[in-house]
mmCIF file of C-alpha atoms and ligand atoms in Angstrom:
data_model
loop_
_atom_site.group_PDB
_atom_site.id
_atom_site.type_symbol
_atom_site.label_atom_id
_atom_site.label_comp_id
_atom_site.label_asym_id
_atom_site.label_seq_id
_atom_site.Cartn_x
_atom_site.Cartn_y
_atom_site.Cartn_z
ATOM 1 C CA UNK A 1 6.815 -7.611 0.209
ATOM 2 C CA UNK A 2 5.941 -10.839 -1.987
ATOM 3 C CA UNK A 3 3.394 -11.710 -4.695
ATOM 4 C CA UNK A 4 3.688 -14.934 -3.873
ATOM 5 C CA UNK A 5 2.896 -15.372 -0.216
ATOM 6 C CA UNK A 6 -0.616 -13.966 -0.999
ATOM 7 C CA UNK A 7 -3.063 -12.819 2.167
ATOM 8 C CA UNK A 8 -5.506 -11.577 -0.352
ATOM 9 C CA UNK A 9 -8.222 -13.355 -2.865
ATOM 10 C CA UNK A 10 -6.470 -11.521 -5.245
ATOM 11 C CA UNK A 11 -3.139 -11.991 -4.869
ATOM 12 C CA UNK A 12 -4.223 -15.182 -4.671
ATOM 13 C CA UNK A 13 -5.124 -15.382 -8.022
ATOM 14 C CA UNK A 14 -2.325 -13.384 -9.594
ATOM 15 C CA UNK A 15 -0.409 -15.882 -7.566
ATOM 16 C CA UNK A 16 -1.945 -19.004 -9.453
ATOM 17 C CA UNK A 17 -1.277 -17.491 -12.695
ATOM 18 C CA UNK A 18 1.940 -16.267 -12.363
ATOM 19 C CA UNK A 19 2.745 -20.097 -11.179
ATOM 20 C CA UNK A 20 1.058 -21.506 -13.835
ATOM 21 C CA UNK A 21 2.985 -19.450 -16.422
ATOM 22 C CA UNK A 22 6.403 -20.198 -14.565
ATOM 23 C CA UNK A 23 6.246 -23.960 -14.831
ATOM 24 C CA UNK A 24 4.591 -22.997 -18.324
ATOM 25 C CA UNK A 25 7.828 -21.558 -19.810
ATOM 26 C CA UNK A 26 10.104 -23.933 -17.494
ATOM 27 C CA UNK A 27 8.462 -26.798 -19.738
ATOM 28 C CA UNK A 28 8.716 -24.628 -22.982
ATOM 29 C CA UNK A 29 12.642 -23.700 -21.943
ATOM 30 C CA UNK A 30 13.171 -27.553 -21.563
ATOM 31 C CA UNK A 31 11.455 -28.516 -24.986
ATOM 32 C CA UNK A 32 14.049 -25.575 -26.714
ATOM 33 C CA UNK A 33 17.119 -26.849 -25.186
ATOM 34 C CA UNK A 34 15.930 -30.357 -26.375
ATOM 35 C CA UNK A 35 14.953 -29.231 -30.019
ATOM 36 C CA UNK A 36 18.457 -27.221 -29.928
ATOM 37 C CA UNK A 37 20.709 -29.967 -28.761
ATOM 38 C CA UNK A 38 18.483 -32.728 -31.591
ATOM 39 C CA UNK A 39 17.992 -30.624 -34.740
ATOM 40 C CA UNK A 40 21.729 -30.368 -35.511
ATOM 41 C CA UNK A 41 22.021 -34.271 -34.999
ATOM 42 C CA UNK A 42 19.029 -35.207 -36.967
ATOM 43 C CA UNK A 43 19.375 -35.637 -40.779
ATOM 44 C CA UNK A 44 15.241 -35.420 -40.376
ATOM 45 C CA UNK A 45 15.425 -32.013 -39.270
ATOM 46 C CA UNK A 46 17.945 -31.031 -42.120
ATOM 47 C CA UNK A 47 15.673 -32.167 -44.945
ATOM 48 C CA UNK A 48 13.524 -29.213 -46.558
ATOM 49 C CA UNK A 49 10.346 -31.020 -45.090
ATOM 50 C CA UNK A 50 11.790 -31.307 -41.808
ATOM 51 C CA UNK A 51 12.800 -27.304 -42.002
ATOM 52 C CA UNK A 52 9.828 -26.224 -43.086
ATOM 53 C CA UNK A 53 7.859 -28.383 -40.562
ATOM 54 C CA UNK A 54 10.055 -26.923 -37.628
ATOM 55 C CA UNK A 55 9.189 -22.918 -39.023
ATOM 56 C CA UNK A 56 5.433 -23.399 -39.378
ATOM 57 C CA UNK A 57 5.132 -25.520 -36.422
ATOM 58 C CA UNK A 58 7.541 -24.095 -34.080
ATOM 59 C CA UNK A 59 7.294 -20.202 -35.813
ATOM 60 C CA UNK A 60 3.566 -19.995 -35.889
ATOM 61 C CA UNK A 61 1.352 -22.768 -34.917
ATOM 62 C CA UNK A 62 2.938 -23.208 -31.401
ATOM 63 C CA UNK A 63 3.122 -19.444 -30.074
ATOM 64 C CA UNK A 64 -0.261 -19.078 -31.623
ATOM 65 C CA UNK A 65 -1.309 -21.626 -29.370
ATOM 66 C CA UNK A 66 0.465 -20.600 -26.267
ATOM 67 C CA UNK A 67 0.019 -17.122 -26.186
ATOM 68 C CA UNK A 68 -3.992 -17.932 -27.353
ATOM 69 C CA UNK A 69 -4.218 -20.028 -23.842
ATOM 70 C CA UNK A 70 -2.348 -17.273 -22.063
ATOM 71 C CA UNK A 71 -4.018 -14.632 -23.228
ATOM 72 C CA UNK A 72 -7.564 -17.009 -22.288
ATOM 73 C CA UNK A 73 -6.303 -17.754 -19.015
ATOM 74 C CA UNK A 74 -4.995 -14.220 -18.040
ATOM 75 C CA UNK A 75 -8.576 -12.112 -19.295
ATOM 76 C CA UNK A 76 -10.484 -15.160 -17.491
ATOM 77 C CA UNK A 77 -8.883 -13.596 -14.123
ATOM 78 C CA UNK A 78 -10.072 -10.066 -15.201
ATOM 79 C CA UNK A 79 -13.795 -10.012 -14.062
ATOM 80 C CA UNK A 80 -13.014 -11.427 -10.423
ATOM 81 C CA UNK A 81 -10.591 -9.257 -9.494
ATOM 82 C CA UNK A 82 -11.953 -6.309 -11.148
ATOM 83 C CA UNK A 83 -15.222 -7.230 -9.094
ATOM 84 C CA UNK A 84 -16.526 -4.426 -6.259
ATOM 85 C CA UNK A 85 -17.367 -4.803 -2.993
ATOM 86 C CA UNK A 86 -20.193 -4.367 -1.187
ATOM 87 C CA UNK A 87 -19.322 -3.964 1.942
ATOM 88 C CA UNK A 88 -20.637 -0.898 4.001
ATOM 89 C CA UNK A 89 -17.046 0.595 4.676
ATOM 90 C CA UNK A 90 -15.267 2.005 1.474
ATOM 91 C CA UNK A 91 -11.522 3.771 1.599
ATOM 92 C CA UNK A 92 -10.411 6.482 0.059
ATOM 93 C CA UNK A 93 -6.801 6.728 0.030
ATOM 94 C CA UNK A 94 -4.638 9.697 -1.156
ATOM 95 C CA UNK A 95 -1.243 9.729 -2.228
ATOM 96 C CA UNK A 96 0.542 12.939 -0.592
ATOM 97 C CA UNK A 97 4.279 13.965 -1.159
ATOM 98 C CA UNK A 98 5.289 11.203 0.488
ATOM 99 C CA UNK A 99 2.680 10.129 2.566
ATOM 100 C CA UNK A 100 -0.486 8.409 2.089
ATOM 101 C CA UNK A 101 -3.976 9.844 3.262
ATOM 102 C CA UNK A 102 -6.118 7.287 4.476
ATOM 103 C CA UNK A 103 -9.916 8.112 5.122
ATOM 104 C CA UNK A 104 -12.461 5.297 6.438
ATOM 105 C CA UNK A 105 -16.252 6.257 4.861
ATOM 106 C CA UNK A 106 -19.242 4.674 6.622
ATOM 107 C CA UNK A 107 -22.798 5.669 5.883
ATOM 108 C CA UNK A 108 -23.860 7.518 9.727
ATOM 109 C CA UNK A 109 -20.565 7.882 10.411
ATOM 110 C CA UNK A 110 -18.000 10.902 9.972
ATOM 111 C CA UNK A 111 -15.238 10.086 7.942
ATOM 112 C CA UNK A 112 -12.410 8.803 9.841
ATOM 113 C CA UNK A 113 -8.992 10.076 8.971
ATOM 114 C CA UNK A 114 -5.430 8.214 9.150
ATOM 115 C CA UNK A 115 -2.213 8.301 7.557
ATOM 116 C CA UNK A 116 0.105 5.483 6.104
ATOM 117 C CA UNK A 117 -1.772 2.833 7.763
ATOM 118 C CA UNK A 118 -4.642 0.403 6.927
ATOM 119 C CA UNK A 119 -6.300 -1.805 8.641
ATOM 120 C CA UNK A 120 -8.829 -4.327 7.059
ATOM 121 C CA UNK A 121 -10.940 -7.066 8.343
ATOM 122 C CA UNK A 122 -10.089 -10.675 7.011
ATOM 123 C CA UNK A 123 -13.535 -11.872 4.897
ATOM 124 C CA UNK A 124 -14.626 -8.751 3.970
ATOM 125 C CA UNK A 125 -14.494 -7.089 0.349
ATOM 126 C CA UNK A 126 -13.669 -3.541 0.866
ATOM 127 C CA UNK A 127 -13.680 -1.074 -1.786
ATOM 128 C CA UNK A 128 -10.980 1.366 -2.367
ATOM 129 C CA UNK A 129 -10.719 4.942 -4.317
ATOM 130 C CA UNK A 130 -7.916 5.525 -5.365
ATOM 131 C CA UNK A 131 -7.310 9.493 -5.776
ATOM 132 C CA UNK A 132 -4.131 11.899 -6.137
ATOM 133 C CA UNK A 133 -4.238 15.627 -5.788
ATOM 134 C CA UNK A 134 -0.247 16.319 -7.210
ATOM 135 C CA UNK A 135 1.827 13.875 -8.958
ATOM 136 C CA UNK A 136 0.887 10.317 -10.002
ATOM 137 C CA UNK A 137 1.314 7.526 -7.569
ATOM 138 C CA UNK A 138 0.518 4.232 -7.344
ATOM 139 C CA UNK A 139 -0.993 2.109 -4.700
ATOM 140 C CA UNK A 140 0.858 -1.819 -4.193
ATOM 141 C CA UNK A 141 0.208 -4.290 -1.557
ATOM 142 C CA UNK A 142 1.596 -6.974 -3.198
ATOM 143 C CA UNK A 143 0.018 -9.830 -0.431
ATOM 144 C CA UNK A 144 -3.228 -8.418 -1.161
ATOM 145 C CA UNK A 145 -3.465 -7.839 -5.119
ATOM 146 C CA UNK A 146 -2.103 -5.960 -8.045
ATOM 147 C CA UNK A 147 -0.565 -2.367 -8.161
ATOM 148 C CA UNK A 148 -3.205 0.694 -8.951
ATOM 149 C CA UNK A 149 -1.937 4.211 -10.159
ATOM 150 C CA UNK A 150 -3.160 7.207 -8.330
ATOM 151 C CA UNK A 151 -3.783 9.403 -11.001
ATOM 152 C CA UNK A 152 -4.639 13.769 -10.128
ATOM 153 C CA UNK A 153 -8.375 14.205 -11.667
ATOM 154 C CA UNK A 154 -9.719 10.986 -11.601
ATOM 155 C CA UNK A 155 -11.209 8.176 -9.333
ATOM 156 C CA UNK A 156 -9.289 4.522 -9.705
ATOM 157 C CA UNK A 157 -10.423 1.518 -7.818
ATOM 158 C CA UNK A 158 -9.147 -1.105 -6.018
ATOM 159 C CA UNK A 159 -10.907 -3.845 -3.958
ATOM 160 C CA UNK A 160 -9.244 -5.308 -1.317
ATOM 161 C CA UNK A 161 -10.182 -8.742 0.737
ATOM 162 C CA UNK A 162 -7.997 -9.864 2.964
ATOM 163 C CA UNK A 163 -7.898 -13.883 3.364
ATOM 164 C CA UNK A 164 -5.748 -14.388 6.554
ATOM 165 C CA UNK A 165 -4.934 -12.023 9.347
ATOM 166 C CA UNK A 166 -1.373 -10.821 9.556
ATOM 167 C CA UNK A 167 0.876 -7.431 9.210
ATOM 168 C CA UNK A 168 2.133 -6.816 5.553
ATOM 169 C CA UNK A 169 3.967 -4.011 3.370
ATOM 170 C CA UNK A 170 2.882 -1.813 1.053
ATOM 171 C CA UNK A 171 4.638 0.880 -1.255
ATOM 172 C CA UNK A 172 4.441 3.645 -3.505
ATOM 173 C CA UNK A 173 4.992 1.805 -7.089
ATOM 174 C CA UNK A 174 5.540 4.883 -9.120
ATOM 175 C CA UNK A 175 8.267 7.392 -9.109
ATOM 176 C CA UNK A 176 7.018 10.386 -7.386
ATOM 177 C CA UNK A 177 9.638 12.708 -6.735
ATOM 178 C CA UNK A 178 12.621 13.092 -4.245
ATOM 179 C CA UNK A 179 10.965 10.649 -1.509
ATOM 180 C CA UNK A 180 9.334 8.446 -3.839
ATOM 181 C CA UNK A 181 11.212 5.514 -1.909
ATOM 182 C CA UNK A 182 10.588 6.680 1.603
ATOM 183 C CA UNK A 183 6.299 6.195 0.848
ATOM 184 C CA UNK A 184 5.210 2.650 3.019
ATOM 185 C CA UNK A 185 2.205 1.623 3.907
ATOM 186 C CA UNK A 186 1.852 -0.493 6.710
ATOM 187 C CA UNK A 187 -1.300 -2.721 6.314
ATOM 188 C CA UNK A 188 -2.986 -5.102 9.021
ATOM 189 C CA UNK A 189 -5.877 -7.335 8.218
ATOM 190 C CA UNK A 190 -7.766 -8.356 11.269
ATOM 191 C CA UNK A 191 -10.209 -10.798 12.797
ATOM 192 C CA UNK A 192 -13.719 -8.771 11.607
ATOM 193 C CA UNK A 193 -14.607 -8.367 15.447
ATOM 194 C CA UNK A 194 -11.275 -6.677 16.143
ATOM 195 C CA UNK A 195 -11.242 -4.743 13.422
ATOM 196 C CA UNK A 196 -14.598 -3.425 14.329
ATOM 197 C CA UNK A 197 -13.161 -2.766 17.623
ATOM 198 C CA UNK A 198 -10.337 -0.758 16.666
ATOM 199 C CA UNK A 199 -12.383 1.342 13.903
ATOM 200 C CA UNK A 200 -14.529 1.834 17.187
ATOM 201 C CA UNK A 201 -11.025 3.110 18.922
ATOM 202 C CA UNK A 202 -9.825 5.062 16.000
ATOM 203 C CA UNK A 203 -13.260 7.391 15.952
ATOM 204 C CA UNK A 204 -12.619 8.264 19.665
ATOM 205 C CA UNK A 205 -11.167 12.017 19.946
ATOM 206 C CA UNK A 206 -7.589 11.642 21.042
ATOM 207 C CA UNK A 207 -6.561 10.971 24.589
ATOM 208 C CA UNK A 208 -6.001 14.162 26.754
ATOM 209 C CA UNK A 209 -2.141 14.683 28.503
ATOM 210 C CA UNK A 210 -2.244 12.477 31.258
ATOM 211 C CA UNK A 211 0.628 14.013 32.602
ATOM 212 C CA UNK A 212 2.773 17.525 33.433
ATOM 213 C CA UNK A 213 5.128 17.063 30.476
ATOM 214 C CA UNK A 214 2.448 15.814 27.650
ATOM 215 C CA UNK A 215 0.264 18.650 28.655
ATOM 216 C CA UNK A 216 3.347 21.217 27.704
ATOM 217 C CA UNK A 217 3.665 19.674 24.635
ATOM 218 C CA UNK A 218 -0.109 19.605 23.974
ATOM 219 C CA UNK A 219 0.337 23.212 24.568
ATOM 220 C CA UNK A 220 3.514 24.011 22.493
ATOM 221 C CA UNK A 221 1.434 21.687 19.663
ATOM 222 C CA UNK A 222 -1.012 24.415 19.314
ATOM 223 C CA UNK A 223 1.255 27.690 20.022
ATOM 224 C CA UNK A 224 4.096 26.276 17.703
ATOM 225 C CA UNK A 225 1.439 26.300 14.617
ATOM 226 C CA UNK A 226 1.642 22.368 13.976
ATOM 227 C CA UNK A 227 -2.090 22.556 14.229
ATOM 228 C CA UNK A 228 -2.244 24.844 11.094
ATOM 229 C CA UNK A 229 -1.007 21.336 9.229
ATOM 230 C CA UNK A 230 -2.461 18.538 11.539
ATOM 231 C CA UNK A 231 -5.425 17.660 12.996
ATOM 232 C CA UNK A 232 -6.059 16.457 16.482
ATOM 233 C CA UNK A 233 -9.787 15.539 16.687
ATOM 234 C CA UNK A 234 -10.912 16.756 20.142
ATOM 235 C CA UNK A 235 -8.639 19.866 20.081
ATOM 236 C CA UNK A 236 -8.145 23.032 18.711
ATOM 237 C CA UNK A 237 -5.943 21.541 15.691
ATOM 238 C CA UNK A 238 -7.345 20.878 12.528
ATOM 239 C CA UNK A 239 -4.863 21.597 9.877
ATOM 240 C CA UNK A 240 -5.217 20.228 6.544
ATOM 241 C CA UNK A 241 -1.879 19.891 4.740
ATOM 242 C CA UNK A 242 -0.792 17.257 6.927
ATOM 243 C CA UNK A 243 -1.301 13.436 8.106
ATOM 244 C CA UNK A 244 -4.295 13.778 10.653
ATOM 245 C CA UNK A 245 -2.089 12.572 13.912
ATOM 246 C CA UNK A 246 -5.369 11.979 16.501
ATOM 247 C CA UNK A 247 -4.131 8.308 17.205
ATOM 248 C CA UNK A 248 -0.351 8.860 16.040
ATOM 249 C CA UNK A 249 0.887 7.131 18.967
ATOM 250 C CA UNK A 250 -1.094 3.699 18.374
ATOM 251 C CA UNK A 251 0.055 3.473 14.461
ATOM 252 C CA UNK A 252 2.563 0.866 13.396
ATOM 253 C CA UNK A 253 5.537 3.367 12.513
ATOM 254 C CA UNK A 254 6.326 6.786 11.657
ATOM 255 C CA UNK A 255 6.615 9.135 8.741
ATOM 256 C CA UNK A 256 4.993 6.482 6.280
ATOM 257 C CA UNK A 257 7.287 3.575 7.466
ATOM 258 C CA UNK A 258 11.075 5.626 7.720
ATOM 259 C CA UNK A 259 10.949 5.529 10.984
ATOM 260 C CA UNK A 260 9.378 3.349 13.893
ATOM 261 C CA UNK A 261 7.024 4.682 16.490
ATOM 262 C CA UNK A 262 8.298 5.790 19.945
ATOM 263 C CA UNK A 263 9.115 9.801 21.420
ATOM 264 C CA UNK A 264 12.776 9.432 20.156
ATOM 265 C CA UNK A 265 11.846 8.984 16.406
ATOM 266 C CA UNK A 266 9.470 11.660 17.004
ATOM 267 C CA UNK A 267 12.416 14.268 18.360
ATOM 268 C CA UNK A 268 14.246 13.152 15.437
ATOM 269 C CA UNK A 269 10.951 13.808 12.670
ATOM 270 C CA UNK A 270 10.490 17.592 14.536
ATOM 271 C CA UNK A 271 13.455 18.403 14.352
ATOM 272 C CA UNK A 272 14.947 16.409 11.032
ATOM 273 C CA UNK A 273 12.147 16.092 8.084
ATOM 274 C CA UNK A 274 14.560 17.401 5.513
ATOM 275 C CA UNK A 275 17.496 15.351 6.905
ATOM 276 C CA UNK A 276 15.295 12.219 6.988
ATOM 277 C CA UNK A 277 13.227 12.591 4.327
ATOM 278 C CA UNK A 278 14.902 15.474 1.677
ATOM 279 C CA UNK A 279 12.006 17.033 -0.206
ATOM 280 C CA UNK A 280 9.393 16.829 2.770
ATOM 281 C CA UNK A 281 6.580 19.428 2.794
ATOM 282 C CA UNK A 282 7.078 19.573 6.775
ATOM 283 C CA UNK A 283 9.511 22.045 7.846
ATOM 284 C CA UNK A 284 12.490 21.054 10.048
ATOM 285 C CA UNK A 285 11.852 22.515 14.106
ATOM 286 C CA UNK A 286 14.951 22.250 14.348
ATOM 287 C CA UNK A 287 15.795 25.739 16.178
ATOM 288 C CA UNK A 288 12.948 24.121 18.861
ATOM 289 C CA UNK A 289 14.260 23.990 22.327
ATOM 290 C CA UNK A 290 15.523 20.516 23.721
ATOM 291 C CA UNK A 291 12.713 20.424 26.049
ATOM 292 C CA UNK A 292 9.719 21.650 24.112
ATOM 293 C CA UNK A 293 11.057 18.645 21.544
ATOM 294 C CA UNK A 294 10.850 16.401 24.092
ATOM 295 C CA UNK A 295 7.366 17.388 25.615
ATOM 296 C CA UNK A 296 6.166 17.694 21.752
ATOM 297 C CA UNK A 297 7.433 13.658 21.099
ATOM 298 C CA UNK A 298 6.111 12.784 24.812
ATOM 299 C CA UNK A 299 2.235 14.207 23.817
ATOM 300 C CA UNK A 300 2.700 13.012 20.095
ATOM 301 C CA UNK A 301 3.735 9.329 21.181
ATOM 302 C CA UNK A 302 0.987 9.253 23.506
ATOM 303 C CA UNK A 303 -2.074 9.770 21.096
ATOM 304 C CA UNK A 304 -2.444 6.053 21.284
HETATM 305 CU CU1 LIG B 401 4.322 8.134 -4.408
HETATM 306 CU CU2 LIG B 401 6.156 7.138 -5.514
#
């Protein structure tokens, strides 16, 4: 997770800046070290002229000066990044305790619901709200631009545009409670016809058991209650509380990043929230039979 390998036109700019002022105070660091090691050498700098020319001109003209051009440089980056965009897909992303809600909007289109992924197309300026319904988080994918609370009650945005394609990390920037740490994001910015592909895939309702042992799971899904918390487009789940897991199988890792994606780290999630993540909403199944575990983590994993 760097600032400074940007894959965003906003990072990008942050980037430049935050360059600009390293070599910036390198040069001013140099010029102190030079002054320090001269002035007690110098029967110039000892005379009352001398000291009175180093306070005014090092005390007050030359921060003035610096800090005026930072401060210049630094607002002249404001309107570009703050700018919207335009494009016909918006996000709105929730931070949960500790998960993030991720909801594609299209005019025409249903909303489209995912969890602790994103996936954006490379080119395109895509606008983000950013909302909270419990504590204050705050949205950072530092290779795309600058961190954005999530405050409860209000509406901030964020506008996000990808420059190359590429897989990157994103976190939860503000302490949240007990999981605060365990709250990734994994983000993927795509070709734009790919990406339209895959937003294509995601609307699909999930894939139906293509075997004995995913079909017993599909079943235990619904008679164990886990569809009183999830949804499952296309089936009888449609719980609210909890990440919407229609294409679990195809996302990029589990649990918002803790754990990766295959039917072993979901047998461990089932039957191990607390364990893995202490604090989680999501009870621990752990009193589940062995098999029903494994024929919940074979259906789950194959919601691709
Ligand atoms: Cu959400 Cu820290």
């Amino acid at each position: 997770m760097s600032a400074l390998e940007p894959a965003g036109r906003d990072a990008e700019r942050l980037s430049v800046l935050f360059t600009w002022m390293w070599f910036g105070a390198l040069v001013i660091w140099l010029g102190m070290i030079g002054l320090a090691l001269w002035v007690p050498r110098s029967e110039a700098a000892a005379s009352a002229r001398g000291r009175r020319a180093l306070i005014i001109g090092g005390g007050v003209v030359f921060p003035l000066v610096v800090l005026t051009l930072l401060l210049v440089f630094g607002v002249a980056e404001l309107p570009a990044t703050l700018a919207r965009g335009h494009d016909r897909v918006t996000l709105e992303i929730t931070g949960r305790q500790w998960w993030w809600r991720v909801r594609y909007l299209e005019p025409g289109f249903e909303p489209l619901e995912l969890a602790n992924e994103i996936r954006l197309p490379v080119g395109r300026r895509i606008d983000a709200h950013l909302l909270s319904d419990n504590v204050v988080h705050s949205f950072w994918v530092p290779a795309l631009t600058g961190k954005m609370d999530m405050v409860p009650g209000r509406i901030n945005r964020i506008a996000l545009e990808p420059t190359r394609t590429g897989t990157f990390q994103g976190a939860c920037a503000e302490f949240c409670g007990l999981s605060h740490a365990h709250m990734h994001l994994d983000v993927v910015t795509l070709e734009p016809a790919a990406f339209e592909q895959w937003l294509a895939a995601q609307r699909a309702g999930a894939q139906a058991p293509d075997d004995a042992e995913a079909q017993r799971g599909a079943e235990a899904f619904l008679d164990r209650g886990c569809g009183v918390c999830h949804t499952v487009r296309g089936t009888d789940a449609a719980g609210r509380a909890g990440p919407d897991l229609t294409h679990v199988g195809s996302r990029l890792s589990l649990a918002a990043g803790l754990l990766p994606n295959d039917a072993n780290a979901f047998s461990q999630w089932i039957t191990g929230t607390e364990r893995l993540k202490p604090g989680a909403h999501m009870p621990a199944f752990a009193a589940l039979p062995a098999a029903e575990v494994s024929a919940l983590s074979t259906y789950l994993s194959r919601l691709r």
